[in-house]
Amino acid sequence: MRIFINRWSWQDWSIFTLRTVWIILVIIFMYRDKANFPFWLVCIALLVCSTIPFLFVGRQYYRYFITECLVAGGFSLFLAYHLELTRLFAPILFTIAFYSRGKQHWFSLPISVILFILIAGDSVVSSLTSPLIWQSLMDALIFYGVSFSLQMGAVSINAIKQKLKLIEEQYSILEQYSSQIEKMTLLEERYRMARELHDTIGHSFTSMILGMETLIPHINSSEGKTKLQSMLKLARTGLEDIRRQVHQMDPLEENLPLDRSLLQIMEEFKTNTGVHVIFRTMGEPYPVMKQAKLTLYRCLQETLTNASRHGQASSIQVLLQYDQAQIMLQVQDNGKGSEKIQYGYGLSSMSERLAMLQGKFYIDTQKDEGTIITCMIPNQTNEGSHKIKVLIVDDQPLVRESLRLLLGEEKDFQVFIAGNGKQAIEDSQKNCPDIILMDINMPEMDGITATKIVKETWPHIRVIMITTIEDVSYAATALRIGAEGYILKSVNPKELAATIRLIYGGGTMITQDVAQQLLENQMGAKVENPYQLTERELEILRGLAEGTRNKILAQKLYLSEGTIRNYISTIYSKLQVQGRDEAVEKAKRENLIQ
């Protein structure tokens, strides 16, 4: 009963109170006129019969109407013909009129009016020409009309309240949005400056340091070597200062070890959901390449979300295991599980991310027995026994020699160099390299043209475009003609070595920034998403369609409620709508969500 009552609005409570008081007063006045019936028995029984139909208010109207006529109307009819207690149907008629809408009046009006006349007593219905029957008909129509007028007034008040609430919500959203825009503008500017420092000054310092190191064996005097060592020390200090500033300025840079990064996600998850999470690590930790770290980071986020949202788990165990051959992340929950695995966007995304790194993805689930998800990525920092032939193609001697020096320190690499695309083709025929690091802009023959010839002639040779230009059009072209990777020259040397091993083993690699831009371009070009809604915005839009409140959405997506409101405001703006209902209706009509 509490579930039904909790759904009542202020109008429902008002009508219920008016109806109850009305019934009690009618019975009191009738008892004063003729005290020949059990007052308390009739009063309690009639109140119970009048309350039962009210439990269906707010649900299906037909259930309410039938219950009202059979229970309240039937008992009132019984009292009229056995105890001569008439006019008890007036508050019931009043209630029926208040809750009838549109075409429902076509059957609710005649049925309720007929019941009203019947309950008026034998003297009324004995003759159609009796003036009492017409008086009862007039009374019934008056009661019905007054109640209908009150209904229209209540609807108008509700509409005004909804508009005021929408205005208040939009004002709050605008406040949050303006605040977020200001923060985002500052962060974007810091991010741009950090990248500029990283890609220009930082890279120049690295090249200078490597170039000076190559000069050490050619200096004979001890004084010259001492001065060069001092210059190297000064350059390294300057480079370290730049890197420190970059990490402070770049809000997207993640320098924490893998286990600490994952622990942060779990702590935030526990705070937002209250789900108990146990975290264990096994094996000796070792550095993990950034792309692998990001992949495991996203996999854990998605797995925890699925366990809470879909699995309804109360406890989750997370295991991170370091092995010389691979790194494994295993997440086990005690949720409801499933008889059949359904690969939605989240699981498919995890599988694709892992496949790019030659990783593996396993899922084991049974109904009422929870789910176990295992993600494994090969250790790309582990040197193999086989020598990998690497050809470095770059028109700048300093960069070329620096890369050769860096990669030459890896025991499993055999490094060659070439100055342009034409030399790269000649060297490919001569040495048959396993991997080519190909610059894009070079004299005589650029990297794109050379890559196309290499892939057509020697399809087994794997090509990584390495450049200072973070250009999506170059990346798209390179990937289209068969390149297996696209990375920036500013990449960390160990990351570069790990990338070479990854691609040699059959994987692919695109820098995160370029991959994000490619994804956004593809999503913007899709016909089925003409409003350029991001995946996050579509996810929030699906939540709106399900009727999920902003607070619950924030908990499910691990975002603040203010951020959710900002997303909703952006969705409204892109769809050119004014509110939630309009946005959901338009999204469903144009198949933006299922």
XYZ file of C-alpha atoms in Angstrom:
594
model
C 0.000 0.000 0.000
C 2.900 2.333 0.788
C 4.179 1.919 -2.791
C 0.851 3.172 -4.161
C 0.599 6.100 -1.739
C 4.165 7.247 -2.463
C 3.086 7.918 -6.048
C 0.351 10.380 -5.052
C 0.806 14.016 -6.017
C -0.494 17.030 -4.110
C -3.676 16.907 -6.236
C -4.240 13.265 -5.278
C -3.905 14.041 -1.578
C -6.234 17.045 -1.927
C -8.966 15.049 -3.683
C -8.605 12.129 -1.242
C -8.926 14.450 1.769
C -11.920 16.289 0.271
C -13.612 13.006 -0.612
C -13.075 11.521 2.868
C -14.379 14.611 4.694
C -17.335 14.805 2.287
C -18.357 11.187 2.944
C -18.096 11.579 6.720
C -20.210 14.795 6.702
C -22.918 13.212 4.507
C -23.196 10.204 6.837
C -23.312 12.486 9.920
C -26.146 14.585 8.466
C -28.084 11.466 7.482
C -27.605 9.979 10.961
C -29.005 13.177 12.507
C -32.098 12.964 10.295
C -32.781 9.260 10.921
C -30.720 7.284 13.393
C -31.846 3.862 12.200
C -28.508 2.494 10.923
C -25.199 1.503 12.615
C -23.218 4.742 12.209
C -19.657 3.512 12.870
C -20.061 0.301 10.878
C -21.421 2.152 7.833
C -18.860 4.958 8.142
C -15.798 2.676 8.365
C -17.043 0.300 5.643
C -17.765 3.161 3.242
C -14.394 4.803 3.899
C -12.597 1.495 3.224
C -14.568 0.964 0.000
C -13.779 4.529 -1.056
C -10.068 4.168 -0.310
C -9.495 0.928 -2.274
C -10.077 2.501 -5.730
C -7.712 5.338 -4.807
C -4.836 2.860 -4.646
C -5.025 2.616 -8.462
C -4.741 6.377 -9.006
C -1.743 7.215 -11.168
C -1.713 3.760 -12.763
C -4.028 2.440 -15.480
C -7.174 4.585 -15.587
C -9.404 1.675 -16.606
C -8.442 -0.298 -13.484
C -9.204 2.705 -11.325
C -12.542 3.404 -13.012
C -13.768 -0.211 -12.851
C -12.701 -0.535 -9.185
C -14.363 2.776 -8.343
C -17.678 1.758 -9.912
C -17.715 -1.819 -8.561
C -16.377 -1.288 -5.026
C -17.323 2.261 -3.977
C -20.334 2.496 -6.318
C -21.557 -1.013 -5.500
C -21.429 -0.449 -1.734
C -23.137 2.933 -2.086
C -25.869 1.260 -4.135
C -26.276 -1.384 -1.423
C -26.644 1.275 1.276
C -29.167 3.214 -0.830
C -31.558 0.266 -1.325
C -31.171 -1.440 2.085
C -30.632 1.434 4.527
C -32.080 4.274 2.399
C -28.759 6.182 2.576
C -28.728 8.193 -0.676
C -26.405 10.841 -2.157
C -23.310 8.866 -1.106
C -22.085 8.627 -4.705
C -21.589 12.418 -5.087
C -17.894 12.478 -3.919
C -17.201 9.382 -6.026
C -18.698 11.065 -9.111
C -16.613 14.135 -8.293
C -13.418 11.995 -8.171
C -14.169 10.161 -11.422
C -14.620 13.478 -13.238
C -11.320 14.785 -11.846
C -9.273 11.815 -13.115
C -10.960 11.389 -16.521
C -9.017 12.634 -19.554
C -9.928 13.161 -23.224
C -11.973 10.338 -24.732
C -12.375 8.723 -21.303
C -15.200 11.197 -20.627
C -17.298 9.480 -23.317
C -17.850 6.450 -21.052
C -17.027 7.834 -17.572
C -19.689 10.605 -17.735
C -22.752 8.482 -18.677
C -21.829 5.527 -16.432
C -21.104 7.659 -13.356
C -24.227 9.818 -13.888
C -26.441 6.706 -14.193
C -24.957 5.288 -10.970
C -25.557 8.637 -9.254
C -29.248 8.562 -10.254
C -29.650 4.900 -9.232
C -28.135 5.553 -5.809
C -30.555 8.463 -5.336
C -33.185 5.832 -4.332
C -36.427 4.112 -5.439
C -38.451 7.298 -5.495
C -36.149 8.827 -8.098
C -35.966 5.930 -10.569
C -39.591 4.818 -10.231
C -40.690 7.104 -13.011
C -38.822 8.823 -15.807
C -41.242 11.732 -15.490
C -40.466 12.208 -11.817
C -39.029 15.682 -11.186
C -36.541 14.080 -8.763
C -34.806 12.178 -11.552
C -34.216 15.370 -13.481
C -33.043 17.069 -10.327
C -30.575 14.199 -9.724
C -29.396 14.413 -13.328
C -28.813 18.154 -12.965
C -26.931 17.634 -9.667
C -24.748 14.933 -11.249
C -23.851 17.177 -14.204
C -23.050 20.071 -11.854
C -20.789 17.891 -9.698
C -19.084 16.516 -12.820
C -18.634 19.973 -14.355
C -17.177 21.519 -11.175
C -14.725 18.650 -10.813
C -13.746 18.905 -14.487
C -13.028 22.631 -13.983
C -10.849 21.846 -10.976
C -8.996 19.281 -13.098
C -8.222 21.899 -15.750
C -7.006 24.287 -13.044
C -4.737 21.605 -11.552
C -3.302 20.819 -14.989
C -2.533 24.518 -15.523
C -0.840 24.770 -12.112
C 1.269 21.699 -12.900
C 2.304 23.148 -16.254
C 3.367 26.397 -14.582
C 5.326 24.511 -11.895
C 7.074 22.397 -14.540
C 8.048 25.487 -16.522
C 9.385 27.174 -13.381
C 11.316 24.033 -12.485
C 12.721 23.819 -16.033
C 13.744 27.473 -15.934
C 15.431 26.932 -12.552
C 17.192 23.797 -13.830
C 18.336 25.499 -17.023
C 19.612 28.464 -15.031
C 21.575 26.098 -12.802
C 22.895 24.274 -15.888
C 23.965 27.566 -17.468
C 25.787 28.536 -14.281
C 27.583 25.209 -14.171
C 28.209 25.298 -17.907
C 29.777 28.762 -17.847
C 31.970 27.723 -14.923
C 33.043 24.538 -16.727
C 33.694 26.429 -19.983
C 36.028 28.767 -18.142
C 37.886 25.852 -16.553
C 38.037 23.913 -19.816
C 39.380 26.944 -21.688
C 42.189 27.323 -19.160
C 42.949 23.583 -19.238
C 42.939 23.489 -23.035
C 45.351 26.414 -23.186
C 47.627 24.751 -20.623
C 47.390 21.501 -22.563
C 48.285 23.229 -25.843
C 51.268 25.011 -24.294
C 52.427 21.773 -22.664
C 52.304 19.969 -25.997
C 54.145 22.812 -27.703
C 56.940 22.584 -25.129
C 56.995 18.816 -25.356
C 57.034 18.638 -29.155
C 59.456 21.497 -29.859
C 61.835 22.492 -27.058
C 61.797 19.085 -25.372
C 62.488 17.273 -28.623
C 65.248 19.737 -29.555
C 66.932 19.209 -26.178
C 66.748 15.435 -26.631
C 68.303 15.644 -30.082
C 71.074 17.951 -28.804
C 71.889 15.628 -25.904
C 72.049 12.580 -28.154
C 74.113 14.488 -30.682
C 76.617 15.576 -28.023
C 76.886 12.020 -26.725
C 77.836 10.826 -30.191
C 80.694 13.417 -30.181
C 82.343 12.164 -26.967
C 84.368 9.352 -28.635
C 85.728 11.850 -31.226
C 87.161 14.325 -28.681
C 90.706 13.477 -27.687
C 91.546 16.113 -25.064
C 90.364 15.610 -21.498
C 89.525 19.303 -21.222
C 87.200 19.086 -24.231
C 85.499 15.989 -22.831
C 85.030 17.744 -19.468
C 83.422 20.758 -21.123
C 81.191 18.539 -23.226
C 80.145 16.591 -20.115
C 79.287 19.906 -18.413
C 77.199 20.926 -21.421
C 75.471 17.548 -21.375
C 74.722 17.919 -17.681
C 73.316 21.400 -18.232
C 71.203 20.215 -21.174
C 69.858 17.246 -19.206
C 68.968 19.524 -16.277
C 67.178 21.886 -18.642
C 65.323 18.984 -20.261
C 64.285 17.660 -16.847
C 62.961 21.102 -15.885
C 60.953 21.267 -19.116
C 59.524 17.810 -18.556
C 58.595 18.712 -14.989
C 56.790 21.829 -16.214
C 55.029 19.814 -18.924
C 53.743 17.287 -16.395
C 52.488 20.081 -14.157
C 50.792 21.898 -17.052
C 49.368 18.894 -18.862
C 46.176 17.789 -17.050
C 45.932 14.663 -19.193
C 49.436 13.345 -18.508
C 49.503 10.234 -16.293
C 52.838 9.445 -14.583
C 51.663 7.121 -11.851
C 52.681 3.443 -11.951
C 50.067 1.059 -13.285
C 49.051 -0.388 -9.893
C 48.582 3.062 -8.336
C 46.559 4.253 -11.355
C 44.241 1.264 -11.049
C 43.982 1.739 -7.287
C 42.801 5.326 -7.825
C 39.969 4.087 -10.075
C 38.905 1.523 -7.480
C 38.942 4.042 -4.629
C 36.758 6.428 -6.623
C 34.459 3.541 -7.576
C 34.068 2.451 -3.922
C 33.299 6.023 -2.853
C 30.576 6.468 -5.494
C 28.903 3.042 -5.311
C 29.666 1.583 -1.881
C 30.653 -1.730 -3.518
C 33.394 -3.612 -1.643
C 36.552 -3.946 -3.813
C 39.626 -6.057 -2.965
C 42.829 -5.332 -4.904
C 45.867 -7.669 -5.063
C 49.080 -7.644 -7.084
C 51.344 -10.583 -7.889
C 54.840 -10.678 -9.344
C 57.572 -8.043 -9.516
C 56.234 -4.783 -11.018
C 57.990 -3.444 -14.116
C 57.426 -0.366 -16.340
C 54.469 -0.724 -18.692
C 54.211 1.161 -21.976
C 51.742 4.045 -21.917
C 49.349 2.503 -24.445
C 49.140 -0.747 -22.466
C 48.620 1.172 -19.236
C 45.799 3.202 -20.789
C 44.170 0.039 -22.185
C 44.157 -1.739 -18.808
C 42.951 1.494 -17.186
C 39.929 1.641 -19.516
C 39.260 -2.086 -19.196
C 39.075 -1.809 -15.401
C 36.731 1.190 -15.633
C 34.361 -0.646 -17.983
C 34.485 -3.887 -15.978
C 33.705 -2.180 -12.662
C 30.836 -0.276 -14.292
C 29.348 -3.464 -15.765
C 29.688 -5.338 -12.463
C 27.807 -2.599 -10.592
C 25.236 -1.549 -13.194
C 24.363 -4.830 -14.908
C 25.679 -7.491 -12.516
C 24.440 -5.704 -9.357
C 27.537 -6.989 -7.542
C 28.187 -6.210 -3.881
C 31.813 -7.408 -3.869
C 34.542 -7.319 -6.525
C 38.060 -8.801 -6.504
C 40.760 -7.303 -8.760
C 44.057 -9.072 -9.469
C 46.998 -7.458 -11.286
C 49.690 -10.023 -12.108
C 53.134 -9.173 -13.527
C 54.828 -11.921 -15.495
C 57.960 -11.854 -17.669
C 55.889 -12.807 -20.707
C 52.734 -10.787 -20.051
C 50.736 -8.645 -17.659
C 47.287 -9.831 -16.571
C 44.303 -7.952 -15.106
C 41.508 -10.148 -13.730
C 38.233 -8.826 -12.276
C 35.827 -11.182 -10.504
C 32.441 -10.126 -9.087
C 29.660 -11.838 -7.124
C 26.873 -10.378 -9.292
C 23.949 -12.119 -10.919
C 25.952 -13.210 -13.989
C 24.331 -14.298 -17.228
C 23.573 -17.482 -19.150
C 24.632 -15.897 -22.448
C 27.438 -13.391 -23.062
C 26.198 -10.268 -24.850
C 28.935 -8.159 -26.421
C 27.726 -4.590 -26.154
C 29.742 -1.447 -26.813
C 31.788 -1.776 -23.606
C 32.965 -5.384 -24.041
C 33.586 -4.897 -27.769
C 35.661 -1.794 -27.049
C 37.742 -3.688 -24.468
C 38.347 -6.550 -26.907
C 39.381 -4.153 -29.700
C 41.766 -2.207 -27.442
C 43.472 -5.410 -26.319
C 43.654 -6.810 -29.868
C 45.600 -3.714 -30.999
C 48.292 -4.623 -28.453
C 48.233 -8.350 -29.287
C 46.378 -8.867 -26.034
C 43.712 -11.419 -25.156
C 40.292 -11.045 -23.587
C 38.383 -13.772 -21.752
C 35.008 -13.689 -20.015
C 33.449 -16.424 -17.891
C 29.950 -15.918 -16.536
C 27.232 -18.135 -15.110
C 23.767 -17.154 -13.966
C 23.700 -16.321 -10.228
C 27.427 -17.152 -9.967
C 29.017 -13.859 -10.985
C 31.427 -12.961 -13.774
C 35.191 -13.248 -14.271
C 36.848 -11.004 -16.875
C 40.525 -11.507 -17.753
C 42.657 -9.114 -19.831
C 46.213 -10.071 -20.841
C 48.814 -7.993 -22.693
C 52.264 -9.281 -23.757
C 55.224 -7.637 -22.054
C 56.497 -5.408 -24.868
C 59.510 -4.300 -22.781
C 60.813 -7.874 -22.715
C 63.684 -8.363 -25.183
C 63.411 -11.379 -27.449
C 66.169 -13.687 -28.664
C 65.544 -12.898 -32.347
C 67.202 -9.798 -33.833
C 64.666 -7.316 -35.199
C 65.945 -5.420 -38.236
C 64.932 -1.769 -37.904
C 65.388 0.766 -40.721
C 65.265 4.442 -39.650
C 64.297 6.795 -42.498
C 64.690 10.541 -41.772
C 66.195 13.427 -43.725
C 67.618 15.147 -40.610
C 71.030 13.625 -39.748
C 70.849 14.596 -36.055
C 67.443 12.948 -35.564
C 68.501 9.940 -37.635
C 71.700 9.393 -35.648
C 69.970 10.041 -32.331
C 67.342 7.381 -33.031
C 70.028 4.986 -34.215
C 71.967 5.530 -30.986
C 68.880 5.075 -28.814
C 67.592 1.930 -30.526
C 71.104 0.518 -30.849
C 71.155 0.111 -27.069
C 68.379 -2.496 -27.337
C 70.024 -5.917 -27.526
C 67.383 -7.393 -29.809
C 67.532 -4.597 -32.438
C 69.725 -4.391 -35.546
C 69.521 -0.801 -36.798
C 70.015 0.662 -40.304
C 69.505 4.255 -41.504
C 68.375 6.012 -44.697
C 67.986 9.696 -45.597
C 64.826 9.696 -47.743
C 62.105 7.543 -49.256
C 64.148 6.563 -52.293
C 67.021 5.280 -50.121
C 64.455 3.449 -47.957
C 63.258 1.449 -50.980
C 66.833 0.608 -51.974
C 67.682 -0.443 -48.416
C 64.511 -2.532 -48.173
C 65.613 -4.494 -51.215
C 69.142 -4.851 -49.872
C 68.635 -5.616 -46.130
C 64.944 -6.670 -46.034
C 64.157 -4.973 -42.659
C 61.413 -6.193 -40.360
C 60.352 -2.700 -39.267
C 60.723 0.692 -40.967
C 60.491 3.924 -38.957
C 59.389 6.273 -41.758
C 59.424 10.069 -41.588
C 56.735 11.853 -43.673
C 58.235 15.052 -45.130
C 61.522 14.215 -46.909
C 63.250 15.362 -50.136
C 63.332 13.272 -53.356
C 60.548 10.961 -52.082
C 58.252 11.575 -49.121
C 57.337 8.936 -46.551
C 53.749 8.399 -47.763
C 54.879 7.578 -51.316
C 57.724 5.385 -50.077
C 55.403 3.499 -47.705
C 52.956 2.792 -50.518
C 55.764 1.321 -52.713
C 57.195 -0.709 -49.797
C 53.808 -2.210 -48.876
C 53.051 -3.086 -52.501
C 56.480 -4.650 -53.071
C 57.232 -6.198 -49.672
C 53.925 -6.540 -47.823
C 55.597 -8.425 -44.946
C 57.644 -5.330 -43.981
C 55.843 -3.430 -41.243
C 55.962 0.373 -41.365
C 55.657 2.854 -38.505
C 55.170 6.498 -39.491
C 57.216 8.591 -37.046
C 56.814 12.341 -37.364
C 56.632 15.663 -35.557
C 53.297 16.444 -37.287
C 50.165 15.485 -35.373
C 47.952 15.600 -38.473
C 44.886 13.367 -38.794
C 44.884 13.518 -42.610
C 48.472 12.153 -42.752
C 47.569 9.446 -40.229
C 44.449 8.418 -42.136
C 46.395 8.262 -45.412
C 49.248 6.264 -43.855
C 46.891 3.724 -42.300
C 44.905 3.436 -45.520
C 47.978 2.497 -47.580
C 48.989 -0.160 -45.048
C 51.155 1.422 -42.322
C 50.913 -0.425 -39.010
C 51.633 2.541 -36.760
C 51.642 6.320 -36.483
C 53.574 7.870 -33.575
C 55.329 11.143 -32.787
C 59.087 11.612 -32.567
C 58.638 12.994 -29.072
C 57.735 9.511 -27.818
C 59.749 8.185 -24.887
C 62.641 5.956 -26.139
C 61.455 2.948 -24.127
C 57.932 3.463 -25.461
C 59.354 3.529 -28.984
C 61.258 0.279 -28.428
C 58.175 -1.367 -26.952
C 56.101 -0.141 -29.908
C 58.565 -1.686 -32.362
C 58.341 -5.039 -30.567
C 54.558 -4.773 -30.467
C 54.244 -4.120 -34.212
C 56.882 -6.757 -35.007
C 54.656 -9.225 -33.142
C 51.664 -8.316 -35.311
C 50.055 -5.433 -33.422
C 49.241 -1.880 -34.446
C 49.877 1.434 -32.739
C 48.485 4.946 -33.069
C 49.218 7.697 -30.564
C 46.292 8.389 -28.261
C 45.808 11.985 -29.457
C 45.708 10.989 -33.129
C 43.421 8.029 -32.407
C 40.986 10.313 -30.572
C 40.917 12.768 -33.473
C 40.375 9.945 -35.982
C 37.528 8.588 -33.858
C 35.866 12.005 -33.569
C 36.161 12.552 -37.338
C 34.594 9.151 -38.045
C 31.774 9.744 -35.582
C 31.110 13.189 -37.047
C 30.922 11.699 -40.532
C 28.369 9.019 -39.666
C 24.988 9.582 -41.248
C 23.212 7.952 -38.322
C 24.678 10.586 -35.960
C 24.141 13.889 -37.798
C 24.225 15.887 -34.557
C 27.832 14.806 -33.778
C 26.954 13.398 -30.351
C 29.927 11.759 -28.669
C 29.705 8.230 -27.231
C 29.505 9.687 -23.701
C 26.655 12.023 -24.739
C 24.791 9.108 -26.361
C 25.240 7.086 -23.153
C 23.777 9.919 -21.085
C 20.954 10.327 -23.630
C 20.110 6.632 -23.213
C 19.989 7.208 -19.456
C 17.576 10.104 -19.952
C 15.386 7.856 -22.121
C 15.276 5.290 -19.296
C 14.130 7.985 -16.869
C 17.344 7.882 -14.805
C 17.845 10.868 -12.503
C 20.954 13.052 -12.858
C 22.307 11.923 -9.481
C 22.026 8.235 -10.402
C 23.602 8.898 -13.816
C 26.519 10.621 -12.110
C 27.068 7.614 -9.818
C 26.880 5.118 -12.691
C 29.321 7.042 -14.910
C 31.602 8.161 -12.041
C 31.068 11.846 -12.842
C 29.888 14.759 -10.748
C 26.270 15.827 -10.940
C 27.369 19.213 -12.289
C 29.259 17.505 -15.139
C 26.148 15.458 -15.982
C 24.109 18.680 -16.164
C 26.723 20.180 -18.468
C 26.532 17.134 -20.744
C 22.724 17.380 -20.792
C 22.898 21.070 -21.682
C 25.267 20.243 -24.557
C 22.926 17.466 -25.755
C 19.966 19.869 -25.747
C 22.021 22.393 -27.702
C 23.147 19.861 -30.329
C 19.647 18.429 -30.759
C 18.103 21.931 -30.681
C 15.509 20.972 -28.067
C 14.287 22.581 -24.851
C 13.920 19.704 -22.411
C 14.365 16.036 -21.540
C 11.110 14.749 -23.041
C 11.691 16.557 -26.314
C 15.300 15.295 -26.497
C 14.296 11.669 -25.862
C 11.440 11.837 -28.362
C 13.722 13.288 -31.073
C 16.497 10.765 -30.350
C 14.091 7.833 -30.655
C 12.403 9.255 -33.742
C 15.734 9.656 -35.546
C 17.163 6.329 -34.238
C 20.002 7.985 -32.325
C 19.318 5.575 -29.457
C 17.652 2.168 -29.304
